[in-house]
Amino acid sequence: MPVSINKLYINQSSYNPNTRSRVPTGKRIMSSEGKKVKNNIIKAAKEQMKSQQWDYELTKERYLYLDTYIYMNRLGRDDNNIYKLLNDSLEKIVYDNDSRILTRTQKILIDTENPRVEVSLRPVEYIGIFDNEELLHKFELNCMSCKRYSRNCSILKKAKEGRIQVEVNNELECSKFNPKK
């Protein structure tokens, strides 16, 4: 079970010889408990990845749902506080960057004997501004018959990145479309 964000970081302090006391530096560092739990998560993730057929390269371009089933050790814990350490620990092992992770709590149960977090990952259906691959493919096919396509159309590129543009309306039609001759 990941450490709560409230216990994950501690205030760093340094010794001041003038006052002969420790003074806060203003820097937050990971606690020893946080480091221990992070290492346990990394170890478990690496072990799980051995038996999975996971496409790591896909995680460089697509967003992923990280669905969690949380078994707390007691009532009253905040599930949102555990995600920072969990997402950071899985980065570069399961996925390229946690900025592409959409974390969702599916269920919270209490298990005083074995508190844990069970995780499943899957790619989201949407790609950029397109609700699914079929809509992207349809848009791209139309782009191929446009003069801008052969010049690496920036509108298509931005649409794949999820950028909202005035050139593309709600029906996914491009106002800059100029048919090839």
Coordinates of N, CA and C in Angstrom, one line a residue:
M1 N 0.8 -1.2 0.0 CA 0.0 0.0 0.0 C 0.9 1.2 0.0
P2 N 0.8 2.1 -1.0 CA 1.6 3.3 -1.1 C 1.4 4.2 0.2
V3 N 2.4 4.9 0.5 CA 2.4 5.9 1.6 C 1.5 7.0 1.2
S4 N 0.7 7.6 2.1 CA -0.1 8.8 1.9 C 0.8 9.9 1.5
I5 N 0.4 10.8 0.7 CA 1.1 12.0 0.3 C 1.5 12.8 1.5
N6 N 0.7 12.7 2.6 CA 1.0 13.4 3.8 C 2.3 12.9 4.5
K7 N 2.6 11.6 4.3 CA 3.8 11.0 4.9 C 4.9 10.8 3.9
L8 N 4.7 11.0 2.7 CA 5.6 10.8 1.6 C 6.8 11.7 1.7
Y9 N 6.6 12.9 1.9 CA 7.7 13.9 2.0 C 7.9 14.5 3.4
I10 N 9.1 14.9 3.7 CA 9.4 15.5 4.9 C 10.2 16.8 4.6
N11 N 10.2 17.7 5.5 CA 11.0 18.9 5.4 C 12.5 18.6 5.6
Q12 N 13.3 19.0 4.7 CA 14.7 18.8 4.9 C 15.3 19.9 5.9
S13 N 16.2 19.5 6.7 CA 16.8 20.5 7.6 C 18.3 20.3 7.5
S14 N 19.1 21.3 7.9 CA 20.5 21.2 8.0 C 21.0 21.8 9.3
Y15 N 22.2 21.4 9.7 CA 22.7 21.8 11.0 C 23.3 23.2 10.8
N16 N 22.9 24.1 11.7 CA 23.5 25.5 11.8 C 24.4 25.6 12.9
P17 N 25.7 25.7 12.7 CA 26.7 25.7 13.8 C 26.6 27.0 14.6
N18 N 26.1 28.0 14.1 CA 25.9 29.3 14.9 C 24.9 29.1 16.0
T19 N 23.8 28.4 15.7 CA 22.7 28.3 16.7 C 22.8 26.9 17.3
R20 N 23.7 26.0 16.8 CA 23.8 24.6 17.2 C 22.5 23.9 17.2
S21 N 21.8 24.1 16.1 CA 20.5 23.4 16.0 C 20.2 23.1 14.5
R22 N 19.2 22.3 14.3 CA 18.8 22.0 12.9 C 17.8 23.0 12.5
V23 N 17.9 23.5 11.3 CA 17.0 24.5 10.7 C 16.5 24.1 9.4
P24 N 15.2 24.3 9.1 CA 14.6 23.9 7.9 C 15.3 24.6 6.7
T25 N 15.5 23.8 5.6 CA 16.1 24.4 4.4 C 15.0 24.9 3.4
G26 N 13.7 24.5 3.7 CA 12.6 24.9 2.8 C 12.4 23.8 1.7
K27 N 13.3 22.8 1.6 CA 13.2 21.8 0.6 C 12.5 20.6 1.2
R28 N 11.6 20.0 0.3 CA 10.9 18.8 0.7 C 11.6 17.6 0.1
I29 N 11.8 16.6 0.9 CA 12.5 15.4 0.4 C 11.6 14.1 0.7
M30 N 11.8 13.1 0.0 CA 11.1 11.8 0.3 C 11.5 11.2 1.6
S31 N 10.6 10.8 2.4 CA 10.8 10.2 3.7 C 11.4 8.8 3.5
S32 N 12.1 8.3 4.5 CA 12.6 6.9 4.4 C 11.5 5.9 4.2
E33 N 10.4 6.1 4.8 CA 9.2 5.2 4.6 C 8.7 5.3 3.2
G34 N 8.7 6.5 2.6 CA 8.3 6.7 1.2 C 9.3 6.0 0.3
K35 N 10.6 6.1 0.5 CA 11.6 5.4 -0.3 C 11.4 3.9 -0.2
K36 N 11.2 3.4 1.0 CA 11.0 2.0 1.1 C 9.8 1.5 0.3
V37 N 8.7 2.2 0.5 CA 7.5 1.7 -0.2 C 7.7 1.9 -1.8
K38 N 8.3 3.0 -2.2 CA 8.6 3.1 -3.6 C 9.4 2.0 -4.2
N39 N 10.4 1.6 -3.5 CA 11.3 0.5 -3.9 C 10.4 -0.8 -4.0
N40 N 9.5 -1.0 -3.0 CA 8.7 -2.2 -3.0 C 7.7 -2.2 -4.2
I41 N 7.2 -1.0 -4.6 CA 6.3 -0.9 -5.7 C 7.1 -1.2 -7.0
I42 N 8.3 -0.7 -7.1 CA 9.1 -0.9 -8.3 C 9.4 -2.3 -8.4
K43 N 9.8 -3.0 -7.3 CA 10.2 -4.4 -7.4 C 8.9 -5.2 -7.8
A44 N 7.8 -5.0 -7.3 CA 6.6 -5.7 -7.6 C 6.2 -5.5 -9.1
A45 N 6.3 -4.2 -9.5 CA 6.0 -3.9 -10.9 C 6.9 -4.6 -11.9
K46 N 8.2 -4.6 -11.6 CA 9.1 -5.3 -12.5 C 8.8 -6.8 -12.5
E47 N 8.4 -7.4 -11.4 CA 8.1 -8.8 -11.4 C 6.8 -9.1 -12.2
Q48 N 5.8 -8.2 -12.1 CA 4.6 -8.3 -12.8 C 4.8 -8.2 -14.3
M49 N 5.7 -7.3 -14.7 CA 5.9 -7.0 -16.1 C 6.6 -8.2 -16.8
K50 N 7.3 -9.0 -16.1 CA 7.9 -10.2 -16.7 C 6.8 -11.1 -17.4
S51 N 5.6 -11.2 -16.8 CA 4.6 -12.1 -17.2 C 3.6 -11.4 -18.1
Q52 N 3.8 -10.2 -18.4 CA 2.8 -9.4 -19.2 C 3.3 -9.2 -20.6
Q53 N 2.4 -9.1 -21.5 CA 2.7 -8.7 -22.9 C 2.3 -7.3 -23.1
W54 N 3.1 -6.4 -22.6 CA 2.8 -4.9 -22.5 C 3.6 -4.2 -23.5
D55 N 2.9 -3.3 -24.2 CA 3.5 -2.5 -25.3 C 4.0 -1.1 -24.7
Y56 N 5.2 -1.1 -24.2 CA 5.7 0.1 -23.5 C 5.8 1.3 -24.5
E57 N 6.1 1.0 -25.8 CA 6.2 2.1 -26.8 C 4.9 2.8 -26.9
L58 N 3.8 2.1 -26.8 CA 2.4 2.7 -26.9 C 2.3 3.8 -25.9
T59 N 2.9 3.6 -24.7 CA 2.7 4.6 -23.6 C 3.4 5.9 -23.9
K60 N 4.2 6.0 -24.9 CA 4.9 7.2 -25.3 C 4.0 8.2 -26.0
E61 N 3.0 7.6 -26.7 CA 2.1 8.4 -27.5 C 0.6 8.5 -27.1
R62 N 0.2 7.5 -26.3 CA -1.2 7.4 -25.9 C -1.4 7.6 -24.5
Y63 N -2.6 8.0 -24.1 CA -3.0 8.2 -22.7 C -3.4 6.8 -22.2
L64 N -3.3 6.5 -20.9 CA -3.7 5.3 -20.4 C -4.6 5.5 -19.2
Y65 N -5.6 4.6 -19.0 CA -6.4 4.5 -17.8 C -5.6 3.7 -16.8
L66 N -5.4 4.1 -15.6 CA -4.9 3.3 -14.5 C -6.0 3.1 -13.5
D67 N -6.6 2.0 -13.6 CA -7.8 1.7 -12.8 C -7.3 1.0 -11.5
T68 N -7.7 1.5 -10.4 CA -7.2 0.9 -9.1 C -8.4 0.4 -8.3
Y69 N -8.0 -0.7 -7.6 CA -8.9 -1.3 -6.6 C -8.1 -1.2 -5.3
I70 N -8.6 -0.5 -4.4 CA -7.8 -0.1 -3.2 C -8.4 -0.9 -2.0
Y71 N -7.5 -1.5 -1.3 CA -7.9 -2.2 0.0 C -7.2 -1.5 1.1
M72 N -7.9 -0.6 1.8 CA -7.3 0.2 2.9 C -7.2 -0.6 4.1
N73 N -6.4 -0.2 5.0 CA -6.2 -0.9 6.3 C -7.3 -0.4 7.3
R74 N -7.9 0.7 7.1 CA -8.9 1.3 8.0 C -9.8 2.2 7.2
L75 N -10.9 2.5 7.8 CA -11.8 3.5 7.3 C -11.2 4.9 7.4
G76 N -11.7 5.8 6.6 CA -11.3 7.2 6.7 C -10.0 7.6 5.9
R77 N -9.4 6.7 5.3 CA -8.2 7.1 4.5 C -8.6 7.7 3.2
D78 N -7.8 8.6 2.7 CA -8.1 9.3 1.4 C -7.4 8.6 0.3
D79 N -8.1 8.1 -0.7 CA -7.5 7.3 -1.8 C -6.7 8.2 -2.7
N80 N -7.0 9.5 -2.8 CA -6.2 10.4 -3.7 C -4.8 10.6 -3.2
N81 N -4.6 10.5 -1.9 CA -3.2 10.7 -1.4 C -2.2 9.6 -1.8
I82 N -2.6 8.5 -2.3 CA -1.7 7.4 -2.6 C -1.2 7.5 -4.0
Y83 N -1.8 8.3 -4.9 CA -1.5 8.2 -6.3 C -0.2 8.8 -6.7
K84 N 0.3 9.8 -6.0 CA 1.6 10.4 -6.4 C 2.7 9.4 -6.4
L85 N 2.8 8.7 -5.3 CA 3.9 7.7 -5.1 C 3.7 6.5 -6.1
L86 N 2.4 6.1 -6.2 CA 2.1 4.9 -7.1 C 2.5 5.3 -8.6
N87 N 2.0 6.4 -9.0 CA 2.3 6.9 -10.4 C 3.8 7.1 -10.7
D88 N 4.5 7.8 -9.7 CA 5.9 8.0 -9.9 C 6.7 6.7 -9.9
S89 N 6.3 5.7 -9.1 CA 7.0 4.4 -9.0 C 6.9 3.6 -10.3
L90 N 5.8 3.7 -10.9 CA 5.5 2.9 -12.2 C 6.2 3.6 -13.4
E91 N 6.5 4.8 -13.3 CA 7.1 5.6 -14.4 C 8.4 4.9 -14.8
K92 N 8.7 4.8 -16.1 CA 9.9 4.2 -16.7 C 9.9 2.7 -16.6
I93 N 9.0 2.1 -15.9 CA 8.9 0.6 -15.8 C 7.7 0.1 -16.6
V94 N 6.5 0.7 -16.3 CA 5.3 0.3 -16.9 C 4.9 1.3 -18.0
Y95 N 5.2 2.6 -17.8 CA 4.9 3.6 -18.8 C 6.0 4.6 -18.9
D96 N 6.0 5.4 -20.0 CA 7.1 6.3 -20.2 C 7.0 7.5 -19.3
N97 N 5.8 8.1 -19.1 CA 5.7 9.3 -18.3 C 4.3 9.4 -17.7
D98 N 4.3 9.6 -16.4 CA 3.0 9.6 -15.7 C 2.1 10.8 -16.0
S99 N 2.6 11.7 -16.8 CA 1.7 12.8 -17.3 C 0.6 12.3 -18.3
R100 N 0.8 11.0 -18.8 CA -0.2 10.4 -19.7 C -1.1 9.4 -19.0
I101 N -1.1 9.5 -17.7 CA -1.9 8.5 -16.9 C -3.1 9.2 -16.4
L102 N -4.3 8.5 -16.6 CA -5.6 9.0 -16.1 C -6.0 8.0 -15.0
T103 N -5.7 8.4 -13.7 CA -5.9 7.5 -12.6 C -7.4 7.5 -12.2
R104 N -7.9 6.3 -12.0 CA -9.3 6.2 -11.6 C -9.5 5.1 -10.5
T105 N -10.2 5.5 -9.4 CA -10.5 4.6 -8.3 C -11.8 3.8 -8.7
Q106 N -11.7 2.5 -8.8 CA -12.8 1.7 -9.2 C -13.6 1.2 -8.0
K107 N -12.8 0.9 -6.9 CA -13.5 0.4 -5.7 C -12.5 0.6 -4.5
I108 N -13.1 0.8 -3.4 CA -12.4 0.9 -2.1 C -13.0 -0.1 -1.1
L109 N -12.2 -1.0 -0.6 CA -12.6 -1.9 0.4 C -11.6 -1.8 1.6
I110 N -12.0 -2.4 2.7 CA -11.2 -2.4 3.9 C -10.7 -3.9 4.1
D111 N -9.4 -4.0 4.2 CA -8.7 -5.3 4.4 C -7.6 -5.0 5.4
T112 N -7.9 -5.2 6.7 CA -6.9 -4.9 7.8 C -5.8 -5.9 7.8
E113 N -6.0 -7.1 7.2 CA -4.9 -8.1 7.2 C -3.9 -7.9 6.0
N114 N -4.4 -7.4 4.9 CA -3.6 -7.3 3.7 C -4.0 -6.0 2.9
P115 N -3.6 -4.8 3.4 CA -3.9 -3.6 2.7 C -3.0 -3.6 1.4
R116 N -3.6 -3.1 0.3 CA -2.9 -3.1 -1.0 C -3.7 -2.3 -2.0
V117 N -3.0 -2.1 -3.2 CA -3.6 -1.5 -4.3 C -3.4 -2.4 -5.5
E118 N -4.5 -2.8 -6.2 CA -4.4 -3.6 -7.4 C -4.7 -2.7 -8.5
V119 N -3.8 -2.8 -9.5 CA -3.8 -1.9 -10.7 C -4.0 -2.6 -12.0
S120 N -4.8 -2.0 -12.9 CA -4.8 -2.5 -14.2 C -4.7 -1.3 -15.2
L121 N -4.0 -1.4 -16.2 CA -3.8 -0.4 -17.2 C -4.4 -0.8 -18.6
R122 N -4.9 0.2 -19.2 CA -5.3 0.0 -20.6 C -5.3 1.4 -21.3
P123 N -5.1 1.3 -22.6 CA -5.1 2.6 -23.4 C -6.5 3.2 -23.5
V124 N -6.6 4.5 -23.5 CA -7.9 5.1 -23.7 C -8.3 4.9 -25.1
E125 N -9.6 5.1 -25.4 CA -10.1 4.9 -26.8 C -9.7 6.1 -27.6
Y126 N -9.7 7.3 -27.0 CA -9.6 8.5 -27.9 C -8.1 8.7 -28.2
I127 N -7.9 9.4 -29.3 CA -6.6 9.7 -29.8 C -6.7 11.2 -30.2
G128 N -6.0 12.1 -29.4 CA -6.0 13.5 -29.7 C -7.5 14.0 -29.5
I129 N -8.0 14.7 -30.5 CA -9.3 15.2 -30.5 C -10.4 14.2 -30.9
F130 N -9.9 13.1 -31.4 CA -10.8 12.0 -32.0 C -11.2 11.0 -30.9
D131 N -12.5 10.7 -30.9 CA -13.1 9.8 -29.9 C -12.6 8.4 -30.0
N132 N -12.1 8.0 -31.2 CA -11.6 6.7 -31.4 C -10.8 6.6 -32.7
E133 N -10.1 5.5 -32.9 CA -9.2 5.4 -34.0 C -10.0 5.5 -35.4
E134 N -11.2 5.0 -35.4 CA -12.0 5.1 -36.6 C -12.2 6.6 -37.1
L135 N -12.5 7.4 -36.2 CA -12.7 8.9 -36.5 C -11.3 9.5 -36.9
L136 N -10.3 9.1 -36.3 CA -8.9 9.6 -36.7 C -8.6 9.2 -38.1
H137 N -8.9 7.9 -38.4 CA -8.6 7.3 -39.7 C -9.4 8.0 -40.8
K138 N -10.6 8.3 -40.5 CA -11.5 9.0 -41.4 C -11.0 10.4 -41.7
F139 N -10.6 11.1 -40.7 CA -10.1 12.4 -40.8 C -8.8 12.4 -41.6
E140 N -7.9 11.5 -41.3 CA -6.6 11.3 -42.0 C -6.8 11.0 -43.5
L141 N -7.8 10.1 -43.8 CA -8.0 9.8 -45.2 C -8.4 11.1 -45.9
N142 N -9.2 11.9 -45.3 CA -9.6 13.2 -46.0 C -8.4 14.1 -46.1
C143 N -7.5 14.1 -45.1 CA -6.3 14.9 -45.2 C -5.4 14.5 -46.3
M144 N -5.4 13.3 -46.6 CA -4.5 12.8 -47.7 C -4.8 13.3 -49.0
S145 N -6.1 13.8 -49.2 CA -6.5 14.4 -50.5 C -6.4 15.9 -50.5
C146 N -5.7 16.4 -49.4 CA -5.5 17.9 -49.3 C -4.1 18.3 -49.6
K147 N -3.9 19.4 -50.2 CA -2.6 19.9 -50.6 C -1.7 20.1 -49.3
R148 N -2.2 20.4 -48.2 CA -1.4 20.6 -47.0 C -0.8 19.3 -46.5
Y149 N -1.4 18.2 -46.8 CA -0.9 16.9 -46.2 C 0.5 16.6 -46.7
S150 N 0.8 16.8 -47.9 CA 2.2 16.5 -48.4 C 3.3 17.4 -47.7
R151 N 2.8 18.5 -47.1 CA 3.7 19.4 -46.5 C 3.7 19.2 -44.9
N152 N 3.3 18.0 -44.5 CA 3.2 17.7 -43.1 C 2.3 18.6 -42.4
C153 N 1.1 18.5 -42.7 CA 0.0 19.4 -42.2 C 0.1 19.6 -40.6
S154 N 0.2 20.8 -40.2 CA 0.3 21.1 -38.8 C -1.1 20.9 -38.1
I155 N -2.1 21.1 -38.9 CA -3.5 21.0 -38.3 C -3.7 19.5 -37.9
L156 N -3.3 18.6 -38.8 CA -3.4 17.2 -38.5 C -2.6 16.8 -37.3
K157 N -1.3 17.3 -37.3 CA -0.4 17.0 -36.2 C -1.0 17.4 -34.9
K158 N -1.5 18.7 -34.8 CA -2.0 19.2 -33.6 C -3.3 18.5 -33.2
A159 N -4.1 18.1 -34.1 CA -5.3 17.3 -33.8 C -5.0 16.0 -33.1
K160 N -3.9 15.3 -33.6 CA -3.5 14.1 -33.0 C -2.9 14.3 -31.6
E161 N -2.4 15.5 -31.4 CA -1.8 15.8 -30.0 C -2.9 16.2 -29.1
G162 N -4.2 16.4 -29.6 CA -5.3 16.8 -28.7 C -5.4 18.3 -28.6
R163 N -4.9 19.0 -29.5 CA -5.0 20.5 -29.4 C -6.3 20.9 -30.1
I164 N -7.0 21.8 -29.4 CA -8.3 22.3 -30.0 C -7.8 23.5 -31.0
Q165 N -8.4 23.5 -32.2 CA -8.0 24.5 -33.2 C -9.3 25.0 -33.8
V166 N -9.3 26.3 -34.2 CA -10.4 26.9 -34.8 C -10.6 26.3 -36.2
E167 N -9.5 25.8 -36.8 CA -9.6 25.2 -38.2 C -10.4 23.9 -38.2
V168 N -10.6 23.2 -37.1 CA -11.3 22.0 -37.1 C -12.6 22.2 -36.3
N169 N -13.8 22.0 -36.9 CA -15.0 22.2 -36.2 C -15.5 21.0 -35.5
N170 N -16.6 21.1 -34.8 CA -17.2 20.0 -34.0 C -17.5 18.7 -34.8
E171 N -17.7 18.9 -36.1 CA -18.0 17.7 -37.0 C -16.6 17.2 -37.5
L172 N -15.5 17.6 -37.0 CA -14.2 17.2 -37.4 C -13.9 17.5 -38.9
E173 N -14.4 18.7 -39.3 CA -14.1 19.1 -40.7 C -13.1 20.2 -40.6
C174 N -12.1 20.2 -41.5 CA -11.0 21.2 -41.5 C -11.4 22.3 -42.5
S175 N -11.4 23.5 -42.0 CA -11.7 24.7 -42.8 C -10.6 25.1 -43.8
K176 N -9.4 24.5 -43.6 CA -8.3 24.8 -44.5 C -8.1 23.8 -45.6
F177 N -9.1 22.9 -45.6 CA -9.0 21.8 -46.6 C -8.9 22.4 -48.0
N178 N -7.9 22.0 -48.8 CA -7.7 22.5 -50.2 C -7.4 21.2 -51.0
P179 N -8.4 20.8 -51.8 CA -8.2 19.5 -52.5 C -7.0 19.5 -53.5
K180 N -6.3 18.4 -53.6 CA -5.2 18.2 -54.6 C -5.8 18.2 -55.9
K181 N -5.1 18.7 -56.9 CA -5.6 18.6 -58.3 C -5.1 17.4 -59.0

